[in-house]
Short mmCIF file of C-alpha atoms and ligand atoms in Angstrom, two decimals:
data_model
loop_
_atom_site.label_atom_id
_atom_site.label_comp_id
_atom_site.label_asym_id
_atom_site.label_seq_id
_atom_site.Cartn_x
_atom_site.Cartn_y
_atom_site.Cartn_z
CA MET B 206 -95.84 14.30 169.06
CA SER B 207 -94.25 17.61 170.11
CA ARG B 208 -96.21 20.79 169.63
CA ILE B 209 -96.16 22.15 166.04
CA ARG B 210 -96.02 25.95 165.90
CA GLY B 211 -97.33 27.93 162.94
CA ALA B 212 -97.51 31.54 161.80
CA LEU B 213 -100.14 32.96 159.44
CA ILE B 214 -99.69 35.79 156.93
CA GLY B 215 -102.75 37.62 155.56
CA CYS B 216 -105.61 38.24 157.97
CA GLY B 217 -108.32 38.86 155.34
CA PHE B 218 -111.70 37.45 154.33
CA PHE B 219 -110.71 33.81 154.18
CA ALA B 220 -107.97 33.52 156.86
CA ARG B 221 -110.42 33.27 159.72
CA ASN B 222 -111.52 29.85 158.36
CA GLN B 223 -107.91 28.73 158.45
CA LEU B 224 -107.42 30.06 162.00
CA HIS B 225 -110.57 28.33 163.24
CA ALA B 226 -109.43 25.11 161.61
CA TRP B 227 -105.96 25.34 163.25
CA GLU B 228 -107.66 25.77 166.62
CA GLY B 229 -109.36 22.41 166.05
CA ILE B 230 -106.17 20.46 165.33
CA GLU B 231 -104.59 18.89 168.40
CA GLY B 232 -100.91 19.63 168.91
CA VAL B 233 -100.89 22.72 166.64
CA GLU B 234 -100.63 26.31 167.80
CA ILE B 235 -100.57 29.52 165.73
CA VAL B 236 -98.00 31.62 167.60
CA ALA B 237 -97.75 34.66 165.29
CA ILE B 238 -99.79 36.47 162.66
CA CYS B 239 -98.93 39.12 160.08
CA ASP B 240 -100.88 41.58 157.93
CA ARG B 241 -99.90 44.90 156.40
CA ASP B 242 -103.26 46.26 157.48
CA GLU B 243 -103.04 47.10 161.22
CA THR B 244 -106.79 47.05 161.78
CA ARG B 245 -107.18 43.55 160.31
CA LEU B 246 -104.13 42.42 162.22
CA SER B 247 -105.34 43.58 165.61
CA GLU B 248 -108.94 42.40 165.06
CA THR B 249 -107.65 38.95 164.11
CA GLY B 250 -105.18 38.86 167.00
CA GLU B 251 -107.96 39.75 169.45
CA ALA B 252 -110.48 37.28 167.97
CA PHE B 253 -108.04 34.35 168.12
CA GLY B 254 -105.99 35.37 171.18
CA ILE B 255 -102.68 35.64 169.29
CA ALA B 256 -100.26 38.10 170.89
CA ARG B 257 -97.33 38.11 168.43
CA ARG B 258 -98.45 40.42 165.61
CA TYR B 259 -96.44 41.83 162.69
CA THR B 260 -97.09 44.23 159.84
CA ASP B 261 -93.82 43.14 158.22
CA ALA B 262 -93.41 39.49 157.24
CA GLU B 263 -89.62 39.82 156.97
CA ARG B 264 -89.48 40.76 160.64
CA MET B 265 -91.71 37.89 161.64
CA PHE B 266 -89.41 35.42 159.85
CA GLU B 267 -86.32 37.03 161.47
CA GLU B 268 -87.80 36.54 164.93
CA GLY B 269 -88.87 32.98 164.01
CA GLY B 270 -90.07 30.51 166.61
CA PHE B 271 -92.43 28.58 164.29
CA ASP B 272 -92.21 25.37 162.23
CA PHE B 273 -94.54 26.31 159.37
CA VAL B 274 -96.09 29.36 157.75
CA ASP B 275 -99.65 29.52 156.40
CA ILE B 276 -99.74 32.08 153.55
CA ALA B 277 -103.31 33.37 153.24
CA THR B 278 -102.71 36.50 151.16
CA THR B 279 -103.89 37.06 147.62
CA VAL B 280 -101.63 35.77 144.84
CA ALA B 281 -99.38 38.79 144.19
CA ALA B 282 -97.62 38.29 147.55
CA HIS B 283 -97.20 34.50 147.25
CA ARG B 284 -93.80 34.34 145.53
CA PRO B 285 -91.98 36.84 147.80
CA LEU B 286 -93.48 35.23 150.91
CA VAL B 287 -92.64 31.65 149.87
CA GLU B 288 -89.09 32.77 149.10
CA MET B 289 -88.88 34.43 152.53
CA ALA B 290 -90.01 31.14 154.08
CA ALA B 291 -87.21 29.37 152.21
CA ARG B 292 -84.60 31.85 153.49
CA ALA B 293 -85.88 31.72 157.12
CA GLY B 294 -83.48 30.45 159.82
CA ASP B 295 -80.36 31.20 157.73
CA GLY B 296 -81.61 29.04 154.87
CA ALA B 297 -82.95 26.15 156.94
CA GLY B 298 -86.47 27.23 155.86
CA VAL B 299 -89.87 26.48 157.36
CA HIS B 300 -92.68 24.27 156.07
CA VAL B 301 -95.22 26.17 153.92
CA ILE B 302 -98.92 26.09 153.12
CA CYS B 303 -99.79 28.59 150.43
CA GLN B 304 -103.30 29.57 149.27
CA LYS B 305 -104.46 29.08 145.69
CA PRO B 306 -103.88 30.39 143.09
CA PHE B 307 -100.34 29.39 144.00
CA ALA B 308 -98.67 31.84 141.58
CA GLU B 309 -99.44 34.40 138.87
CA ASN B 310 -97.57 32.37 136.23
CA MET B 311 -95.68 29.12 135.72
CA GLU B 312 -92.22 30.73 136.00
CA ASP B 313 -93.00 32.04 139.51
CA ALA B 314 -94.61 28.75 140.52
CA ARG B 315 -91.56 26.69 139.43
CA ALA B 316 -89.22 29.08 141.23
CA MET B 317 -91.29 28.76 144.43
CA VAL B 318 -91.27 24.96 144.31
CA ALA B 319 -87.49 24.96 143.69
CA ALA B 320 -86.87 27.39 146.57
CA ILE B 321 -88.65 25.16 149.13
CA ASP B 322 -87.25 21.96 147.58
CA ALA B 323 -83.75 23.26 148.23
CA THR B 324 -84.51 23.42 151.98
CA GLY B 325 -86.03 19.92 152.18
CA LYS B 326 -89.15 21.36 153.85
CA THR B 327 -92.74 20.54 152.92
CA LEU B 328 -94.71 22.81 150.57
CA MET B 329 -98.48 22.31 150.18
CA VAL B 330 -100.90 24.40 148.11
CA HIS B 331 -104.19 25.00 149.94
CA GLU B 332 -106.17 23.29 147.19
CA ASN B 333 -109.10 22.30 149.42
CA PHE B 334 -112.02 21.54 147.12
CA ARG B 335 -110.81 17.93 146.56
CA TRP B 336 -111.09 17.59 150.36
CA GLN B 337 -114.78 18.56 150.51
CA SER B 338 -116.41 15.49 152.07
CA ALA B 339 -118.92 14.99 149.25
CA VAL B 340 -116.22 15.27 146.59
CA ARG B 341 -113.96 13.01 148.62
CA ALA B 342 -116.70 10.39 148.83
CA ALA B 343 -116.96 10.41 145.04
CA ILE B 344 -113.15 10.23 144.60
CA GLU B 345 -112.91 7.28 146.99
CA THR B 346 -115.87 5.47 145.40
CA LEU B 347 -114.30 5.85 141.96
CA ARG B 348 -110.82 4.84 143.14
CA GLY B 349 -112.36 1.81 144.89
CA GLY B 350 -113.55 0.58 141.45
CA ALA B 351 -117.32 0.74 142.17
CA ILE B 352 -118.13 1.74 138.56
CA GLY B 353 -115.22 0.03 136.84
CA THR B 354 -112.85 2.10 134.71
CA PRO B 355 -114.12 5.64 134.04
CA PHE B 356 -114.32 6.87 130.46
CA PHE B 357 -116.33 10.12 130.81
CA GLY B 358 -116.73 12.76 133.48
CA ARG B 359 -118.50 16.05 133.98
CA VAL B 360 -117.27 18.24 136.78
CA SER B 361 -119.57 21.21 137.08
CA PHE B 362 -119.84 24.34 139.20
CA ARG B 363 -122.65 26.72 138.22
CA SER B 364 -123.95 29.47 140.50
CA GLY B 365 -125.25 33.01 140.70
CA TYR B 366 -123.94 33.60 144.22
CA ASP B 367 -122.46 37.04 144.92
CA VAL B 368 -118.82 36.33 145.68
CA PHE B 369 -117.80 39.94 145.02
CA SER B 370 -119.13 41.45 148.24
CA GLY B 371 -116.77 39.32 150.36
CA GLN B 372 -113.93 39.30 147.83
CA PRO B 373 -114.12 42.64 145.88
CA TYR B 374 -110.77 41.97 144.14
CA LEU B 375 -112.45 39.19 142.18
CA ALA B 376 -114.34 41.81 140.15
CA GLU B 377 -111.18 43.74 139.32
CA GLY B 378 -108.74 41.29 137.73
CA ALA B 379 -108.42 40.67 133.99
CA ARG B 380 -108.84 36.99 134.87
CA PHE B 381 -111.68 35.74 137.08
CA ILE B 382 -113.45 32.43 137.09
CA ILE B 383 -110.82 30.01 135.79
CA GLU B 384 -108.04 31.46 137.99
CA ASP B 385 -110.22 31.83 141.11
CA LEU B 386 -112.73 28.96 141.07
CA GLY B 387 -112.09 26.89 137.96
CA ILE B 388 -108.66 26.10 139.41
CA HIS B 389 -110.43 24.02 142.11
CA ILE B 390 -112.74 22.33 139.62
CA LEU B 391 -109.83 21.46 137.32
CA ASP B 392 -108.02 20.07 140.34
CA ILE B 393 -110.99 17.87 141.19
CA SER B 394 -110.95 16.55 137.62
CA ARG B 395 -107.24 15.72 138.07
CA ALA B 396 -108.00 13.97 141.38
CA LEU B 397 -110.67 11.88 139.68
CA PHE B 398 -109.14 11.10 136.30
CA GLY B 399 -105.45 11.94 136.51
CA ASP B 400 -103.24 14.25 134.52
CA VAL B 401 -104.28 15.93 131.34
CA ALA B 402 -102.71 15.75 127.88
CA ARG B 403 -104.82 18.38 126.04
CA ILE B 404 -107.43 21.01 126.84
CA SER B 405 -109.80 23.24 124.83
CA ALA B 406 -111.72 26.05 126.46
CA THR B 407 -114.16 28.83 125.76
CA THR B 408 -114.84 31.75 128.08
CA THR B 409 -117.27 34.62 128.25
CA ARG B 410 -118.29 37.46 130.53
CA ILE B 411 -121.98 37.88 131.33
CA ASN B 412 -121.83 40.22 134.35
CA PRO B 413 -121.07 43.72 132.99
CA GLU B 414 -119.92 44.88 136.47
CA ILE B 415 -116.77 42.78 136.49
CA ARG B 416 -113.57 42.78 134.37
CA GLY B 417 -112.79 39.11 133.86
CA GLU B 418 -114.63 36.09 132.47
CA ASP B 419 -117.41 34.59 134.62
CA VAL B 420 -118.22 31.56 132.44
CA ALA B 421 -115.76 28.90 131.26
CA THR B 422 -116.35 25.60 129.51
CA MET B 423 -113.40 23.27 129.20
CA LEU B 424 -112.86 19.92 127.48
CA LEU B 425 -110.04 17.81 128.88
CA ALA B 426 -108.33 14.78 127.34
CA HIS B 427 -106.75 12.95 130.25
CA GLU B 428 -103.64 10.78 129.87
CA SER B 429 -105.71 7.88 131.22
CA GLY B 430 -108.01 8.08 128.16
CA VAL B 431 -110.87 9.71 130.10
CA THR B 432 -112.58 12.74 128.54
CA SER B 433 -113.93 15.23 131.02
CA VAL B 434 -116.01 18.38 130.70
CA VAL B 435 -115.22 20.97 133.35
CA ASP B 436 -117.76 23.78 133.32
CA CYS B 437 -117.89 26.78 135.61
CA SER B 438 -120.17 29.78 135.85
CA TYR B 439 -120.95 32.59 138.21
CA ALA B 440 -123.69 33.84 135.86
CA THR B 441 -126.15 31.00 136.39
CA ARG B 442 -129.35 32.02 138.15
CA ARG B 443 -131.25 28.91 139.06
CA THR B 444 -133.09 27.21 141.90
CA PRO B 445 -131.85 25.61 144.00
CA GLU B 446 -128.76 27.90 144.20
CA THR B 447 -126.01 25.31 144.67
CA PHE B 448 -123.06 27.49 145.81
CA PRO B 449 -120.50 26.15 146.62
CA GLU B 450 -121.31 22.61 145.44
CA THR B 451 -119.41 20.86 142.65
CA LEU B 452 -121.67 18.44 140.81
CA LEU B 453 -120.36 15.29 139.16
CA GLU B 454 -121.44 12.83 136.51
CA ILE B 455 -119.12 9.92 135.77
CA ASP B 456 -119.55 7.00 133.41
CA GLY B 457 -117.47 3.92 133.91
CA THR B 458 -117.23 0.52 132.25
CA GLY B 459 -119.24 -1.00 135.14
CA GLY B 460 -121.76 1.73 135.96
CA THR B 461 -122.29 5.41 136.73
CA LEU B 462 -121.75 7.79 139.61
CA ARG B 463 -123.52 11.12 140.16
CA LEU B 464 -123.06 13.78 142.79
CA ASP B 465 -126.21 15.85 142.56
CA ALA B 466 -127.41 19.08 144.16
CA GLY B 467 -128.02 18.67 147.88
CA TYR B 468 -124.95 16.45 148.35
CA ARG B 469 -126.66 13.32 147.02
CA LEU B 470 -124.31 10.62 145.75
CA THR B 471 -125.88 8.00 143.49
CA ILE B 472 -123.99 4.93 142.35
CA GLN B 473 -125.58 2.65 139.79
CA ALA B 474 -123.66 -0.57 139.11
CA ARG B 475 -124.23 -4.31 138.75
CA GLY B 476 -127.96 -3.75 138.19
CA GLY B 477 -128.38 -1.97 141.54
CA GLU B 478 -128.58 1.57 142.84
CA GLU B 479 -127.15 3.08 146.02
CA VAL B 480 -128.05 6.62 147.09
CA ARG B 481 -125.97 8.21 149.86
CA ASP B 482 -126.38 11.50 151.72
CA VAL B 483 -122.83 12.90 151.70
CA ALA B 484 -123.69 16.35 153.08
CA PRO B 485 -120.82 17.94 155.00
CA PRO B 486 -121.22 18.69 158.71
CA VAL B 487 -121.64 22.32 159.78
CA LEU B 488 -118.61 22.82 162.07
CA PRO B 489 -119.29 24.93 165.20
CA TRP B 490 -117.61 27.99 163.66
CA ALA B 491 -119.01 27.47 160.16
CA GLU B 492 -122.01 28.98 158.41
CA ARG B 493 -124.19 27.87 155.51
CA PRO B 494 -123.62 27.78 152.56
CA TRP B 495 -119.87 28.10 153.21
CA HIS B 496 -119.80 25.08 155.58
CA ASN B 497 -118.83 22.80 152.69
CA ILE B 498 -115.70 24.82 151.94
CA GLN B 499 -115.03 25.43 155.64
CA GLU B 500 -115.00 21.73 156.48
CA SER B 501 -112.58 21.12 153.59
CA VAL B 502 -110.22 23.72 155.09
CA ALA B 503 -110.18 21.74 158.36
CA LEU B 504 -109.56 18.48 156.44
CA ILE B 505 -106.72 19.77 154.26
CA GLN B 506 -104.97 21.36 157.25
CA GLN B 507 -105.26 18.05 159.16
CA HIS B 508 -103.78 16.35 156.07
CA PHE B 509 -100.85 18.82 156.09
CA ILE B 510 -100.07 18.10 159.76
CA ALA B 511 -100.40 14.34 159.20
CA CYS B 512 -97.92 14.62 156.30
CA LEU B 513 -95.44 16.56 158.47
CA CYS B 514 -95.72 13.94 161.21
CA ASP B 515 -95.32 11.00 158.79
CA GLY B 516 -92.68 12.66 156.60
CA ARG B 517 -94.72 12.19 153.38
CA ALA B 518 -95.66 14.61 150.61
CA PRO B 519 -99.15 16.17 150.76
CA GLU B 520 -101.56 15.29 147.96
CA THR B 521 -101.46 18.86 146.65
CA SER B 522 -97.78 19.50 147.15
CA GLY B 523 -96.22 22.43 145.29
CA ALA B 524 -94.89 20.03 142.66
CA ASP B 525 -98.36 18.47 142.20
CA ASN B 526 -100.01 21.85 141.98
CA LEU B 527 -97.77 22.91 139.07
CA ARG B 528 -99.97 20.58 136.98
CA THR B 529 -103.23 22.18 138.15
CA LEU B 530 -101.77 25.65 137.54
CA ALA B 531 -100.62 24.57 134.06
CA LEU B 532 -104.23 23.59 133.30
CA VAL B 533 -105.37 27.13 134.25
CA GLU B 534 -102.72 28.67 131.96
CA ALA B 535 -103.55 26.23 129.17
CA ALA B 536 -107.28 27.01 129.45
CA TYR B 537 -106.67 30.75 129.08
CA LEU B 538 -104.33 30.16 126.14
CA SER B 539 -106.85 27.87 124.46
CA ALA B 540 -109.69 30.41 124.90
CA ALA B 541 -107.52 33.29 123.63
CA GLU B 542 -106.23 31.44 120.55
CA GLY B 543 -109.29 29.33 119.81
CA ARG B 544 -107.34 26.06 119.71
CA THR B 545 -106.61 22.91 121.65
CA VAL B 546 -103.54 23.30 123.87
CA ALA B 547 -101.23 20.40 124.75
CA LEU B 548 -100.07 20.62 128.36
CA ALA B 549 -96.55 19.81 127.11
CA GLU B 550 -96.49 23.36 125.63
CA LEU B 551 -96.37 24.94 129.10
P1 NAD R 179 -108.16 39.43 151.34
O1 NAD R 179 -107.74 40.49 150.39
O2 NAD R 179 -109.45 39.59 152.06
O3 NAD R 179 -107.02 39.19 152.45
C1 NAD R 179 -105.66 39.15 152.13
C2 NAD R 179 -104.92 39.85 153.27
O4 NAD R 179 -103.53 39.71 153.02
C3 NAD R 179 -105.21 41.35 153.38
O5 NAD R 179 -105.62 41.67 154.69
C4 NAD R 179 -103.86 42.00 153.02
O6 NAD R 179 -103.61 43.20 153.75
C5 NAD R 179 -102.87 40.91 153.40
N1 NAD R 179 -101.60 40.96 152.70
C6 NAD R 179 -101.40 40.99 151.35
N2 NAD R 179 -100.06 41.00 151.10
C7 NAD R 179 -99.41 40.96 152.28
C8 NAD R 179 -98.04 40.90 152.66
N3 NAD R 179 -97.06 40.91 151.76
N4 NAD R 179 -97.75 40.88 153.97
C9 NAD R 179 -98.73 40.88 154.91
N5 NAD R 179 -100.05 40.91 154.61
C10 NAD R 179 -100.38 40.95 153.31
O7 NAD R 179 -108.13 38.06 150.51
P2 NAD R 179 -108.98 36.73 150.81
O8 NAD R 179 -110.30 36.85 150.18
O9 NAD R 179 -108.85 36.38 152.24
O10 NAD R 179 -108.15 35.69 149.91
C11 NAD R 179 -106.85 35.29 150.22
C12 NAD R 179 -106.45 34.12 149.38
O11 NAD R 179 -107.32 33.04 149.71
C13 NAD R 179 -106.62 34.37 147.88
O12 NAD R 179 -105.53 33.81 147.17
C14 NAD R 179 -107.94 33.60 147.51
O13 NAD R 179 -107.95 33.11 146.20
C15 NAD R 179 -107.88 32.49 148.52
N6 NAD R 179 -109.21 31.93 148.84
C16 NAD R 179 -109.27 30.59 148.91
C17 NAD R 179 -110.46 29.97 149.17
C18 NAD R 179 -110.49 28.45 149.21
O14 NAD R 179 -111.54 27.86 149.33
N7 NAD R 179 -109.32 27.83 149.10
C19 NAD R 179 -111.61 30.72 149.36
C20 NAD R 179 -111.51 32.11 149.34
C21 NAD R 179 -110.30 32.70 149.07
O1 89Y R 180 -112.08 32.44 146.01
C1 89Y R 180 -112.91 31.36 145.76
C2 89Y R 180 -112.53 30.06 146.27
O2 89Y R 180 -111.39 29.64 146.31
O3 89Y R 180 -113.65 29.33 146.61
C3 89Y R 180 -114.82 30.08 146.39
C4 89Y R 180 -114.33 31.51 146.29
O4 89Y R 180 -114.36 32.08 147.59
C5 89Y R 180 -115.16 32.40 145.35
O5 89Y R 180 -115.14 31.92 144.05
#
């Protein structure tokens, strides 16, 4: 395999995880970075030994010399940067990974998917929670038929962890938990039970210091016939604090599966019980409690490179992610109008 060269845009809070993960993937090199903020740019360049540094993404694309771009900015910059990636190299384009939330609305998201589609390049949304090793173990167990056909699921993320000190913008937006975190939990529900026909949601804000909602409870009717409850909270003070674990409870025709706090996977089927420790490793550059998310960053980026090498679409391609993003929009619409929303409406 020839060397695959990447460039990263957005050297903020989360990008260092992505840069560490790229360092761990054989055959991949990040050759250029970009951030509007010169201090962040030079600190990141020094920390990761990357000499080509840009404050202007347009210039970085003009000078080229990379096969893919990793867009690690917050959402407002995603559409212009994805469209720049599509125009790069006189319209040949480059492959793209873009952080979640992919876009601010469905219209932007569809335009972004179409722009990269027209180049024939690969577009993956960095939807990493379904790649957390504990969640992955549950997905594979379910897909392997261990508990028969699922008919009920609960996908739950409840925490009181202070995410605002590292990501202050999360306290400022009119939207918070569904768009920021619920998007991952909804995506896990899709990975487990498939696409969704209808959703009903309620939201509330408990923390008076923030602008958006910090609690959301969603009821999903999947096309497969499964009903799932997806519940998210950043207002839950409890012990043990489980950030950033997603807990699962699934009933199937042949048994049950639970992913409990402490990364404990329990499968009860055929009169027996199996309990597995599915705790993620703490990678050398990772730190608790983020190690769970950090490992999933390494795994999704490996998946992206494997897809480029094999010429196949990533699991969370841009086209796939339109359906996760539609769930986010539908949940907000449902909560605002107090009604069940059919995904076909979006
Ligand atoms: P941040 O604000 O700390 O960093 C973003 C950086 O992008 C800033 O340094 C900013 O100057 C730069 N930037 C913005 N627009 C730019 C542009 N047009 N050109 C060049 N630089 C630009 O944000 P963050 O906390 O690192 O989050 C970034 C994204 O990652 C968000 O979308 C967030 O939701 C996502 N995120 C994902 C996970 C996950 O597990 N997948 C976890 C945390 C954050
Ligand atoms: O931004 C969020 C994400 O994607 O994972 C956790 C987080 O950092 C805070 O909710």
